[in-house]
Structures are given as C-alpha cells and as structure tokens.
JSON list of C-alpha atoms in Angstrom, two decimals:
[
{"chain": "A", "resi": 914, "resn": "UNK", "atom": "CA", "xyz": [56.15, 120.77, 82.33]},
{"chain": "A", "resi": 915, "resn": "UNK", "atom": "CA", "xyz": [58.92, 118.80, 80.65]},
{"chain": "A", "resi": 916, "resn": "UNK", "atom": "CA", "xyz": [60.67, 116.40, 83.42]},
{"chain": "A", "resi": 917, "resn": "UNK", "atom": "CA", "xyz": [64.03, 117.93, 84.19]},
{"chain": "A", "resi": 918, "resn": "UNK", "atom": "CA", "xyz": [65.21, 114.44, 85.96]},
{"chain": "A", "resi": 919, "resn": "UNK", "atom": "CA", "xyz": [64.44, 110.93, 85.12]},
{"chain": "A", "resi": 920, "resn": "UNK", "atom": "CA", "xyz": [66.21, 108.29, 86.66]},
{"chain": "A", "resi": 921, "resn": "UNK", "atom": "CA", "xyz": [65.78, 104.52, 86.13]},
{"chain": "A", "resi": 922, "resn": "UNK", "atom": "CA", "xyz": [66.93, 101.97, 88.74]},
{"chain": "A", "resi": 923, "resn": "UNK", "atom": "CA", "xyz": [66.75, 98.03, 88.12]},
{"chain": "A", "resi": 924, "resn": "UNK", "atom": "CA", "xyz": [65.94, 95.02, 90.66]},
{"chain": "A", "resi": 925, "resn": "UNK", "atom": "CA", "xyz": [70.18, 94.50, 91.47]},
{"chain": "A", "resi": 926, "resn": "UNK", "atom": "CA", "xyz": [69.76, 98.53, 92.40]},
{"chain": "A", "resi": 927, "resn": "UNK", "atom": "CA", "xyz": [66.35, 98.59, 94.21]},
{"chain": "A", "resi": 928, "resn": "UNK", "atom": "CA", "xyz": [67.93, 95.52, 96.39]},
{"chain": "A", "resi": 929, "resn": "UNK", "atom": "CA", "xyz": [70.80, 97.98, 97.39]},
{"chain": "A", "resi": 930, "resn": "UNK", "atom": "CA", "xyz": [68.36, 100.81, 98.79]},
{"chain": "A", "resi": 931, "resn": "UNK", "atom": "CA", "xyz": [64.97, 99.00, 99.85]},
{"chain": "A", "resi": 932, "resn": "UNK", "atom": "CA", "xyz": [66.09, 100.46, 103.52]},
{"chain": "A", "resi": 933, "resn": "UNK", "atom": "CA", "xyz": [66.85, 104.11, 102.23]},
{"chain": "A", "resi": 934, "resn": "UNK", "atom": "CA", "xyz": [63.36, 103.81, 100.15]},
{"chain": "A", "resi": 935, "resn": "UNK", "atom": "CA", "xyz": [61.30, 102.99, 103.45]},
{"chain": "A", "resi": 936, "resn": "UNK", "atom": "CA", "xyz": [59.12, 100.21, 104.55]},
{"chain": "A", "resi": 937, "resn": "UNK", "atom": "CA", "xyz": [56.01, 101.04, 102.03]},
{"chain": "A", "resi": 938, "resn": "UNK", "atom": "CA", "xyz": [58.28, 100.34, 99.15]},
{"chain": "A", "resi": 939, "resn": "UNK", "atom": "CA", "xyz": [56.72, 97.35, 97.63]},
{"chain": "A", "resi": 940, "resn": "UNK", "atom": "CA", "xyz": [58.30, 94.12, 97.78]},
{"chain": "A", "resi": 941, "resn": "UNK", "atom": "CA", "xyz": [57.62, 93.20, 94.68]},
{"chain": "A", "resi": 942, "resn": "UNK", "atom": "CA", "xyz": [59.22, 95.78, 92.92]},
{"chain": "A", "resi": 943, "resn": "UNK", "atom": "CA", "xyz": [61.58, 95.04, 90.21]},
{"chain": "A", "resi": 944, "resn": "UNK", "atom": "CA", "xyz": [62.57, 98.09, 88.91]},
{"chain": "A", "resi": 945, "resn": "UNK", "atom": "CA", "xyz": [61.91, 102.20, 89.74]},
{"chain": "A", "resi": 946, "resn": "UNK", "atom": "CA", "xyz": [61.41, 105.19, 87.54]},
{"chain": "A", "resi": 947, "resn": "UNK", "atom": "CA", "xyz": [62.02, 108.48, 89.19]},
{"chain": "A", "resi": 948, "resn": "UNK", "atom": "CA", "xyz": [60.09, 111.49, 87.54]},
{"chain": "A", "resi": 949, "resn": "UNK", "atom": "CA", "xyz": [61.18, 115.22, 89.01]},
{"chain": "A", "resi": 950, "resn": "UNK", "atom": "CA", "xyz": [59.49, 117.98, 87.36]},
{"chain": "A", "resi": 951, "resn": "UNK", "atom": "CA", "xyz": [59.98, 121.62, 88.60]},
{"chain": "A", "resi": 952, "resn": "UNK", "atom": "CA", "xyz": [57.31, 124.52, 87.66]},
{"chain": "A", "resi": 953, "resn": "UNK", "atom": "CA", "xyz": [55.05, 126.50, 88.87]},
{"chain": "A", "resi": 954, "resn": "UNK", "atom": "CA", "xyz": [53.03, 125.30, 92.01]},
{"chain": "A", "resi": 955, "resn": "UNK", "atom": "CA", "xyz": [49.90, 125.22, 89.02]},
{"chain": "A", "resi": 956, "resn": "UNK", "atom": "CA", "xyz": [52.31, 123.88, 86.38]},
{"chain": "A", "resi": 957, "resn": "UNK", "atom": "CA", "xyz": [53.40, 120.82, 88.82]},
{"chain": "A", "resi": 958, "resn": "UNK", "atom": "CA", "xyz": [49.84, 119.73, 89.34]},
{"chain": "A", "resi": 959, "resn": "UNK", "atom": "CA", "xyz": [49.23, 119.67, 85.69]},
{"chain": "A", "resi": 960, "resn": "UNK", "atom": "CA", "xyz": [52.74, 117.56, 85.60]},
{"chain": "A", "resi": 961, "resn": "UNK", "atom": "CA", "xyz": [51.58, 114.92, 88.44]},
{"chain": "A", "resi": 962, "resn": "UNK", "atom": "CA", "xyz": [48.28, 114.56, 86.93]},
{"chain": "A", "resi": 963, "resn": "UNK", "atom": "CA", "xyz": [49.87, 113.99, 83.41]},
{"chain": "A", "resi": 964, "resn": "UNK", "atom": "CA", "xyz": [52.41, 111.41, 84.62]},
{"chain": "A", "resi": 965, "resn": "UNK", "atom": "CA", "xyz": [49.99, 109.63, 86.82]},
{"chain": "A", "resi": 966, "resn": "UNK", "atom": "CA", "xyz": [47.64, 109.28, 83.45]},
{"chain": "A", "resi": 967, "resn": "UNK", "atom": "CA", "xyz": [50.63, 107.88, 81.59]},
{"chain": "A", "resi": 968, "resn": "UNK", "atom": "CA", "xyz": [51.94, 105.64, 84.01]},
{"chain": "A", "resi": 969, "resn": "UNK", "atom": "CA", "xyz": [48.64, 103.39, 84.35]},
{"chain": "A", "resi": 970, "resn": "UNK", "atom": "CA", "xyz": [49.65, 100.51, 82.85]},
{"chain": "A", "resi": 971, "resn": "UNK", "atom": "CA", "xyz": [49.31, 96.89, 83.85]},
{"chain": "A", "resi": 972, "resn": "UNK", "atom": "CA", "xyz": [53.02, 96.41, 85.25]},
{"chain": "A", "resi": 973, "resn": "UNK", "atom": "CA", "xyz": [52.99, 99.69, 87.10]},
{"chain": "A", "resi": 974, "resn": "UNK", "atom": "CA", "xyz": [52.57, 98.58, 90.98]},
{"chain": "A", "resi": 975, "resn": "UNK", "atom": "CA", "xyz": [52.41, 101.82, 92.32]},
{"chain": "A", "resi": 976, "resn": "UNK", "atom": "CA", "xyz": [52.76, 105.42, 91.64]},
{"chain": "A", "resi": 977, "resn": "UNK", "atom": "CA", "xyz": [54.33, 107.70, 95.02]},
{"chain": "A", "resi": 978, "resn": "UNK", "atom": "CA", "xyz": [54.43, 111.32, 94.97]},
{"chain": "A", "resi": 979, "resn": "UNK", "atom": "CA", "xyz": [57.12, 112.54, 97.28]},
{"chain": "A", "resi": 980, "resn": "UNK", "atom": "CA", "xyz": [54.96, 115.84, 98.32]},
{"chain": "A", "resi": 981, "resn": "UNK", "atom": "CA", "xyz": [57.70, 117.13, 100.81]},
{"chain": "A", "resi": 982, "resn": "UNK", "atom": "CA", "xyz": [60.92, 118.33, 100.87]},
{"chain": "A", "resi": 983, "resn": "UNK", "atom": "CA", "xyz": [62.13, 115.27, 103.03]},
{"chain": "A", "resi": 984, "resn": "UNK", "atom": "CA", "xyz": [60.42, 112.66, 101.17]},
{"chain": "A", "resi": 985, "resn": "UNK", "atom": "CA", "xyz": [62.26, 114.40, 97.75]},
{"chain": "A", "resi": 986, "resn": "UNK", "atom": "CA", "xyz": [65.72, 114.43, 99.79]},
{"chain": "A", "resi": 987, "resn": "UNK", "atom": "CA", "xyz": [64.74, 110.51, 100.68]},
{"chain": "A", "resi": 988, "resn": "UNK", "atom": "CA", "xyz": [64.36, 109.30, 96.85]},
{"chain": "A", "resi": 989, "resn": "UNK", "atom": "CA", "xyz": [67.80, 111.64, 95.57]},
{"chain": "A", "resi": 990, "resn": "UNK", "atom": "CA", "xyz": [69.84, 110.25, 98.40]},
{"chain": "A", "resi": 991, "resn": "UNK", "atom": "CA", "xyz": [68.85, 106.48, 97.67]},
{"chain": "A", "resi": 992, "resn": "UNK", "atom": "CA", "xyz": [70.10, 107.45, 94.09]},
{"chain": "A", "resi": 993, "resn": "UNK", "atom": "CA", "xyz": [73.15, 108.86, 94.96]},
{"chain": "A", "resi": 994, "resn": "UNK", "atom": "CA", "xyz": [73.90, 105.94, 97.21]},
{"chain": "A", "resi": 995, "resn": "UNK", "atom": "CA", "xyz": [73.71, 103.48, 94.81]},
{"chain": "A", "resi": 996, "resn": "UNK", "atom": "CA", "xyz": [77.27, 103.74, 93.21]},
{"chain": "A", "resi": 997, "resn": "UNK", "atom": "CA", "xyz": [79.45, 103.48, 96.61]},
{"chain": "A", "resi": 998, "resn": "UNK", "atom": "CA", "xyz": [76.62, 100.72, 98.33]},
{"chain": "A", "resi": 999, "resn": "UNK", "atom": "CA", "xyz": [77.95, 98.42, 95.11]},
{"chain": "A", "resi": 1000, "resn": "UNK", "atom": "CA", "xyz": [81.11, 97.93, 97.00]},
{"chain": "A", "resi": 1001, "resn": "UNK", "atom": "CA", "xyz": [78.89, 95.80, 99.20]},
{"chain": "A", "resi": 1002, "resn": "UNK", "atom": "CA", "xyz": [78.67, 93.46, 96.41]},
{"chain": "A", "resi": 1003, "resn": "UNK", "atom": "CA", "xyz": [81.86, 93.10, 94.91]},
{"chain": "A", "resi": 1004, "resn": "UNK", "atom": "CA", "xyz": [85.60, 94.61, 95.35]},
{"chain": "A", "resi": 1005, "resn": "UNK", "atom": "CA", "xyz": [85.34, 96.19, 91.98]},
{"chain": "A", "resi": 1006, "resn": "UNK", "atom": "CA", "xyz": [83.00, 97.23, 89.48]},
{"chain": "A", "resi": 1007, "resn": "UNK", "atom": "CA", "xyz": [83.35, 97.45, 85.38]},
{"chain": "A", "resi": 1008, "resn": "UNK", "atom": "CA", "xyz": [81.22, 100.70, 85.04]},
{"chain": "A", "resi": 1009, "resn": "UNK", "atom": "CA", "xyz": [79.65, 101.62, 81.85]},
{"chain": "A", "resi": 1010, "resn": "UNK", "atom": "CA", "xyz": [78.02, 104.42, 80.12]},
{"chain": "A", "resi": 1011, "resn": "UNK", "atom": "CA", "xyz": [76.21, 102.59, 77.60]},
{"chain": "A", "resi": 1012, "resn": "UNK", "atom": "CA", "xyz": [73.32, 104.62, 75.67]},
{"chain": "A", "resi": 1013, "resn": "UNK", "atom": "CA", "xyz": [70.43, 103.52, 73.62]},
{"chain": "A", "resi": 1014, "resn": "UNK", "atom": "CA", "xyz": [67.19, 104.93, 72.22]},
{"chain": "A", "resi": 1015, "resn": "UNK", "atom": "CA", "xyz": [64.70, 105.51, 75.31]},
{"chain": "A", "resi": 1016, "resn": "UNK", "atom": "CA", "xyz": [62.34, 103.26, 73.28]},
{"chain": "A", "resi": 1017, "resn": "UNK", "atom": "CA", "xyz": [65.01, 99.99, 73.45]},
{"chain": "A", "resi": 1018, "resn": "UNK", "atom": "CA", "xyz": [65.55, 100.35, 77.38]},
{"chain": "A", "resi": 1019, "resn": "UNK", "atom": "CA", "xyz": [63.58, 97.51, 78.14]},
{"chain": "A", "resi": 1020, "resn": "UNK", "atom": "CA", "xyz": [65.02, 95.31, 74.94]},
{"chain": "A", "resi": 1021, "resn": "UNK", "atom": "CA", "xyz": [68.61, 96.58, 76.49]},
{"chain": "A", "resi": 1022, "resn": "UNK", "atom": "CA", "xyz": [67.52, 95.59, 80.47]},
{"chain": "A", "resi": 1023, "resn": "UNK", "atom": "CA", "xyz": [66.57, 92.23, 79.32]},
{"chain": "A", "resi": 1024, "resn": "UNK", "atom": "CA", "xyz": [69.86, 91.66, 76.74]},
{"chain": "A", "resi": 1025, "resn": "UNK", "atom": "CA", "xyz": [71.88, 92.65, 80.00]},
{"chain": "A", "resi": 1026, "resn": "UNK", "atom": "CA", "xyz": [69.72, 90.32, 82.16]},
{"chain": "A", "resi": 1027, "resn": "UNK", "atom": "CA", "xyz": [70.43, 87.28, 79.54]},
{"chain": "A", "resi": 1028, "resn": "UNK", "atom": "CA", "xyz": [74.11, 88.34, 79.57]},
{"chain": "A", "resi": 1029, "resn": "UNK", "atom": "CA", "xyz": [74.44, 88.22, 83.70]},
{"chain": "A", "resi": 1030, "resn": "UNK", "atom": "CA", "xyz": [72.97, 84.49, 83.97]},
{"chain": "A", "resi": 1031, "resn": "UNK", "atom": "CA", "xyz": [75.14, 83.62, 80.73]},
{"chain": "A", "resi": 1032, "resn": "UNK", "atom": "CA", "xyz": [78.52, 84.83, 81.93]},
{"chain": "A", "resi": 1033, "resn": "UNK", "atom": "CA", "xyz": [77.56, 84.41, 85.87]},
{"chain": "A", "resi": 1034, "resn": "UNK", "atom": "CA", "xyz": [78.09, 87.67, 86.07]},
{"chain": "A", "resi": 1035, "resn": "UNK", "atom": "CA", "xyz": [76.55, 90.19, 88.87]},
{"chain": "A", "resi": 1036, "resn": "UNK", "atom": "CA", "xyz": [75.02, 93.35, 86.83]},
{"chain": "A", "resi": 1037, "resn": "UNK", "atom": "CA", "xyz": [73.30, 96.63, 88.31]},
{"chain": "A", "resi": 1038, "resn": "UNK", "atom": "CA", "xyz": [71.92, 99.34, 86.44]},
{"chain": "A", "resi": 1039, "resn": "UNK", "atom": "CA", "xyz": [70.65, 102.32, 86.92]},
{"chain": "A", "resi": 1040, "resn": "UNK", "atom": "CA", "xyz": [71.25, 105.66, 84.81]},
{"chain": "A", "resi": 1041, "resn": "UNK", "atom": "CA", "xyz": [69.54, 108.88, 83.05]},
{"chain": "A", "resi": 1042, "resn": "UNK", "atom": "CA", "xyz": [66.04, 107.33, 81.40]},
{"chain": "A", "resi": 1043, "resn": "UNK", "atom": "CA", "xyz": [65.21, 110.50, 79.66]},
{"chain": "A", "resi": 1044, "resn": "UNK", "atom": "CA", "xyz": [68.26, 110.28, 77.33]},
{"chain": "A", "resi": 1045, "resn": "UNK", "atom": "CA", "xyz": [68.66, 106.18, 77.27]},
{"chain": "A", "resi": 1046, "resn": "UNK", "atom": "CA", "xyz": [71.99, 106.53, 79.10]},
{"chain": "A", "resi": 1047, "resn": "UNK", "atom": "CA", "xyz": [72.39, 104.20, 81.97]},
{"chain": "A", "resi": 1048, "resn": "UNK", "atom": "CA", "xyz": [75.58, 103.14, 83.97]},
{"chain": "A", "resi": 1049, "resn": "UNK", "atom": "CA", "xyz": [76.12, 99.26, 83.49]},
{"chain": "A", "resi": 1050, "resn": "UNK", "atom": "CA", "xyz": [77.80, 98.29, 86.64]},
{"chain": "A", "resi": 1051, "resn": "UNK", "atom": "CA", "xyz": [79.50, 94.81, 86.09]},
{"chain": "A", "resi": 1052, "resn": "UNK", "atom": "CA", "xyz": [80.24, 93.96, 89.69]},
{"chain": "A", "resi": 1053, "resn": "UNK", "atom": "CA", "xyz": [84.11, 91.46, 90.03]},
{"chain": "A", "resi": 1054, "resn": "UNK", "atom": "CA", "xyz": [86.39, 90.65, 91.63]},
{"chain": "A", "resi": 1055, "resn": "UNK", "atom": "CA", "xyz": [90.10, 91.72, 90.50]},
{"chain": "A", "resi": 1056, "resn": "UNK", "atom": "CA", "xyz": [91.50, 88.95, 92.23]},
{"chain": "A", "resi": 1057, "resn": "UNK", "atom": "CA", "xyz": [89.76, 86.12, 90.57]},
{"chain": "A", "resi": 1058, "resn": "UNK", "atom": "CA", "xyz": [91.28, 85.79, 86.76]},
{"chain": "A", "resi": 1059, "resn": "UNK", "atom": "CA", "xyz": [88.35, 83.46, 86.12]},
{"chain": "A", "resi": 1060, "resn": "UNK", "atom": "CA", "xyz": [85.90, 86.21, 86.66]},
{"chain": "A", "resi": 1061, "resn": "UNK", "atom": "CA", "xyz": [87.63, 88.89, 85.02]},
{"chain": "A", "resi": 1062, "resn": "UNK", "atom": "CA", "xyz": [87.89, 87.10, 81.98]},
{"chain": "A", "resi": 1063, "resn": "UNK", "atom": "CA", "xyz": [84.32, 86.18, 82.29]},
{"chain": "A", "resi": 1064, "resn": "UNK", "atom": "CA", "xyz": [83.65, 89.89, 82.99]},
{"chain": "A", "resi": 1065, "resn": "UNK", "atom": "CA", "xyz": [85.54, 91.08, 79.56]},
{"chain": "A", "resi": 1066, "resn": "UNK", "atom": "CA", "xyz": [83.66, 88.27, 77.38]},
{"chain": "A", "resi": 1067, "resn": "UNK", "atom": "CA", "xyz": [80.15, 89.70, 78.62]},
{"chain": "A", "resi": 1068, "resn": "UNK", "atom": "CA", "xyz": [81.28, 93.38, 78.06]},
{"chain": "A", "resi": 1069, "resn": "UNK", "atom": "CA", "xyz": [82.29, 92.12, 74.30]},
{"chain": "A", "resi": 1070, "resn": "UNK", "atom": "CA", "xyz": [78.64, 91.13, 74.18]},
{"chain": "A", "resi": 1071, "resn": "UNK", "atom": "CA", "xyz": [77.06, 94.48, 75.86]},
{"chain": "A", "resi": 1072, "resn": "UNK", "atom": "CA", "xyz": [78.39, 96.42, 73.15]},
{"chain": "A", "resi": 1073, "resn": "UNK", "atom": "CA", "xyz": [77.88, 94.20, 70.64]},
{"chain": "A", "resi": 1074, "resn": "UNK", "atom": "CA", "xyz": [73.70, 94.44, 72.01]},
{"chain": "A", "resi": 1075, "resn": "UNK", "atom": "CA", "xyz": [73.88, 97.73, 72.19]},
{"chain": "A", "resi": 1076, "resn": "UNK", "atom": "CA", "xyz": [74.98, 98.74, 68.89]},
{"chain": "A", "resi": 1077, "resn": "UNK", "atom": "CA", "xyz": [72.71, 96.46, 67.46]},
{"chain": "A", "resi": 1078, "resn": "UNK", "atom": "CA", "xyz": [70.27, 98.60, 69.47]},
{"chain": "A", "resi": 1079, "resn": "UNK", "atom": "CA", "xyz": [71.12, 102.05, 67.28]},
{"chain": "A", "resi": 1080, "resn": "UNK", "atom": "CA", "xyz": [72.81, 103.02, 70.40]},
{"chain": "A", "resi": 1081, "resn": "UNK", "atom": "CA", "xyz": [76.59, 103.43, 71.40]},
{"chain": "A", "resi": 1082, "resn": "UNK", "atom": "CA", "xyz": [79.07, 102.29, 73.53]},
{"chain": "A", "resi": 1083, "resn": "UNK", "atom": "CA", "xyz": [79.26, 105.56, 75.19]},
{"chain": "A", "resi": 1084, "resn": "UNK", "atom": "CA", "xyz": [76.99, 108.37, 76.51]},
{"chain": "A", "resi": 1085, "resn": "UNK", "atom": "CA", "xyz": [79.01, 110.20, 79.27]},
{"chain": "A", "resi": 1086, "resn": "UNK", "atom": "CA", "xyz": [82.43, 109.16, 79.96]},
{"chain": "A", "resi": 1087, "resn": "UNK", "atom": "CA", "xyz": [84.18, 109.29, 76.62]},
{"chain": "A", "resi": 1088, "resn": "UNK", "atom": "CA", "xyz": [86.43, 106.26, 75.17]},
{"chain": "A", "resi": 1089, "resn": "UNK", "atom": "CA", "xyz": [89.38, 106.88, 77.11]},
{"chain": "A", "resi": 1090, "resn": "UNK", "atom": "CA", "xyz": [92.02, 103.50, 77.06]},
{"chain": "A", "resi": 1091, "resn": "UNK", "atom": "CA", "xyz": [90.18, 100.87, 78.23]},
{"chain": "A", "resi": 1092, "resn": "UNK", "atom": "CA", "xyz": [87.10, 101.11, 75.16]},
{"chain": "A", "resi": 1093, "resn": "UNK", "atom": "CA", "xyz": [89.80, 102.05, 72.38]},
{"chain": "A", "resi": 1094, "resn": "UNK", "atom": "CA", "xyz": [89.17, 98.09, 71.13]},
{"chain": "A", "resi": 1095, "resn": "UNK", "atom": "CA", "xyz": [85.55, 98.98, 70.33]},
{"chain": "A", "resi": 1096, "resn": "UNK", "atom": "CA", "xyz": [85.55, 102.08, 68.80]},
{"chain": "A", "resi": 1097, "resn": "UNK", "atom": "CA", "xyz": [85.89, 100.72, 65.52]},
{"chain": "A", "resi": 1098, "resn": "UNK", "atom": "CA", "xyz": [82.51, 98.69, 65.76]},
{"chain": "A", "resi": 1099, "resn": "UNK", "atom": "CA", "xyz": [81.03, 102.11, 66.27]},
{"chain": "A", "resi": 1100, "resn": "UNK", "atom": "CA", "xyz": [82.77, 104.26, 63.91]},
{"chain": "A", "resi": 1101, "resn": "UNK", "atom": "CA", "xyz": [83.68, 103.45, 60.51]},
{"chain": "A", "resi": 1102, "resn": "UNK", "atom": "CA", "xyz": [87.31, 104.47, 59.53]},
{"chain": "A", "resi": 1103, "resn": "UNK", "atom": "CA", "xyz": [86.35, 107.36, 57.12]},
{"chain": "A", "resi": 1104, "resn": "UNK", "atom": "CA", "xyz": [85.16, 109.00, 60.71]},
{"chain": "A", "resi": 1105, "resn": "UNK", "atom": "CA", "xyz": [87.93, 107.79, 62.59]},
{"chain": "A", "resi": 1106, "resn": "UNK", "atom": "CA", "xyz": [90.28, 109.76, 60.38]},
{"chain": "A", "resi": 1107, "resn": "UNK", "atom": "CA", "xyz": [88.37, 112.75, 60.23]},
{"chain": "A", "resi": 1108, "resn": "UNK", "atom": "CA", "xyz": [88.14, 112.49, 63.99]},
{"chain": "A", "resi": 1109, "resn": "UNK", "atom": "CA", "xyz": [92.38, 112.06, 64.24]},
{"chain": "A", "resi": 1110, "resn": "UNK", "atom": "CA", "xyz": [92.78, 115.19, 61.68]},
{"chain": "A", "resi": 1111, "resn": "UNK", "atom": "CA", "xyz": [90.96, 117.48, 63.91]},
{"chain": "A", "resi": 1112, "resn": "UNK", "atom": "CA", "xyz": [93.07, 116.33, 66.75]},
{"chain": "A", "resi": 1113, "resn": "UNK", "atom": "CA", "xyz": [96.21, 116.71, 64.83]},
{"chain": "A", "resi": 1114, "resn": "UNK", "atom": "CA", "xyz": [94.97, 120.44, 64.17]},
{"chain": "A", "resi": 1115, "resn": "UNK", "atom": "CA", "xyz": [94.66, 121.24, 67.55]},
{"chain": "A", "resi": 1116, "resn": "UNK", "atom": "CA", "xyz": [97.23, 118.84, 69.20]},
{"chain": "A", "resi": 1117, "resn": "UNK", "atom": "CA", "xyz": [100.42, 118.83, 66.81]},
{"chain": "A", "resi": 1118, "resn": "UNK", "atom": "CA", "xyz": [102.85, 117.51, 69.16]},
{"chain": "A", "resi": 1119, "resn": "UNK", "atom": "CA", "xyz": [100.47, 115.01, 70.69]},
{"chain": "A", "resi": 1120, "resn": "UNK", "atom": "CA", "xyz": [100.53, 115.77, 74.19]},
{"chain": "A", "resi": 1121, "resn": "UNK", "atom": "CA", "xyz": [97.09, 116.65, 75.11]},
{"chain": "A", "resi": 1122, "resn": "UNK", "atom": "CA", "xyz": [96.10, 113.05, 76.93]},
{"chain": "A", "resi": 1123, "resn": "UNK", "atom": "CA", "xyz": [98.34, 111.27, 74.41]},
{"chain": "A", "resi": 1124, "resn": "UNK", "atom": "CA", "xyz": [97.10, 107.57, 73.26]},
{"chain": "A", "resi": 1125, "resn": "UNK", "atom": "CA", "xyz": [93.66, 108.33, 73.92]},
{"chain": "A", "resi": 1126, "resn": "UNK", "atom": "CA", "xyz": [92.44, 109.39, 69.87]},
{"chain": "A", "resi": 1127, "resn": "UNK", "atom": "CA", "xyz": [90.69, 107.46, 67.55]},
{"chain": "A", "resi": 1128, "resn": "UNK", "atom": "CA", "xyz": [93.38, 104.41, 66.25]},
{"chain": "A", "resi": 1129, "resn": "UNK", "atom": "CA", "xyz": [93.29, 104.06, 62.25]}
]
C-alpha cells in the first residue's frame, strides 16, 4: 500500500512534543518520520513489513508501530500541536511553505540549520515528506527591529537555497503580498506575463484580491 500520510518533524519540533510523544521516545532523537498507511488488515502487514525493511539504516534509532487506535490518536495530536506550542518559543512566527524534491530534504534541513546559527535565528520544521513540502517556521519577535531584520535577511537566503534545490518558494499557501519580491527568482517574465493575461481574462476590472498577481 502506498502511504497516504507522511509527515516529517525536525529536532526544534520533536523538543516541542517529547511529553505528547511519551516517555519511550528516545532521547536522542533528532528528527521523526511519520508513515500512515491505510489498507486492508492483509495489505497493512505487507505495508509495516515493507517500511520496516526500508527504514534499516544506520541513523534510524528506532522504528514504533502505533498498533492501536490511541497510540495513532497520540502521534496525530503531537502533530497537530506543533504549530500553536511554537508560541511557546517566540511571539511570532515567519511561516513558510517552502517545497523541494523529496530527494534534497536532508540537503534543505541542513541549508536551514546553517542559516539558523548564521542569522541567530530560531527555526522549526516540520511539513508533508511525501511531496517535499515542509512549513519553515522562523520563530521572532515583532518587537525587536534587530531580529526582524535578521529574520528577513535569512528568509532572502531560504529561497535563494531552495531554488537552487529545483524546488520553489511555495508549495501550499500561494504568493500572496508578503512573497511578491521573490517571485521573479522563480518565474521568468515570459511566465509572469502569461500568468497576468489569464488574470486579466478572468478579472477585467481587477477586483478579485487586487495587488496580489504576478508584477511585470
């Protein structure tokens, strides 16, 4: 069976939810991979078994099955906790919908590692592993200009790193205001154009979510 979930949670997460996760969580953990598969009770074992065989690797500490329904409900409701528990960090957090190839997730964890230590800033990540799309949570606060500007140089740099990856500035949330700057490191302005003739098409008079399209 094909996983239908597959959700990737780094060390800055895993600190967040170590009580949620229970006691046998190992310490030493620095990052998670949850695998949910659903198919027939015979199809399922098949799935465990295959995942187990592809998971043995040397930096794989440990591989839990959550058999029951309340050890399932324990892992989804550490996962859904994550995004509100980040308030317990910082007032504010720059969140992100970055996406790369599965393959460069690691080459992407580490860039946003080296980024964090550079720009002292405080970076969790967790996100959809099965399509490379994970939600970059730069954690600030709004009051401290010093930070913020500190938080906008390192998010210059995330997208630079992750369009060097073959991957794009966003998977999810669409470009909105706020990532209008970047969209022309993306998107060359032959596509740009293209993209703002469709929108005149359907939007003559420019008042579906005006200042939002592609800028020329």
């Amino acid at each position: 069976a094909t996983p239908c979930a597959l959700e990737f949670m780094d060390s800055a997460s895993l600190k967040l939810i170590r009580s949620q996760l229970g006691e046998d969580f190992p310490s030493a953990a620095e990052a998670m991979l949850m695998i949910e598969v659903d198919d027939s009770k015979q199809g399922i074992t098949a799935a465990v078994e295959a995942i187990q065989q592809a998971a043995q690797n040397s930096g794989n500490l440990e591989i839990k099955i959550a058999a029951s329904q309340a050890e399932q409900e324990q892992l989804w409701a550490a996962r859904k906790i994550l995004s509100p528990r980040l308030r317990e960090i910082a007032p504010k957090k720059i969140n992100e919908d970055i996406v790369v190839p599965v393959s460069r997730i690691p080459a992407l964890i580490q860039t946003i590692e080296q980024l964090s230590a550079a720009h002292q800033i405080q970076i969790a990540n967790f996100g959809h592993a099965g399509n490379g799309n994970l939600h970059t949570n730069l954690l600030v606060n709004p009051d401290d200009p010093e930070e913020i500007e500190r938080a906008e140089a390192c998010l210059d740099q995330l997208f630079t790193a992750v369009l060097k990856l073959k991957g794009s500035i966003s998977g999810e949330h669409g470009i909105g205001l706020v990532k209008q700057p970047f969209v022309a490191r993306q998107i060359g302005e032959s596509e740009r154009r293209l993209m703002a003739g469709i929108k005149q098409q359907f939007d003559p008079q420019g008042i579906l979510n005006p200042g939002t399209g592609p800028q020329l």
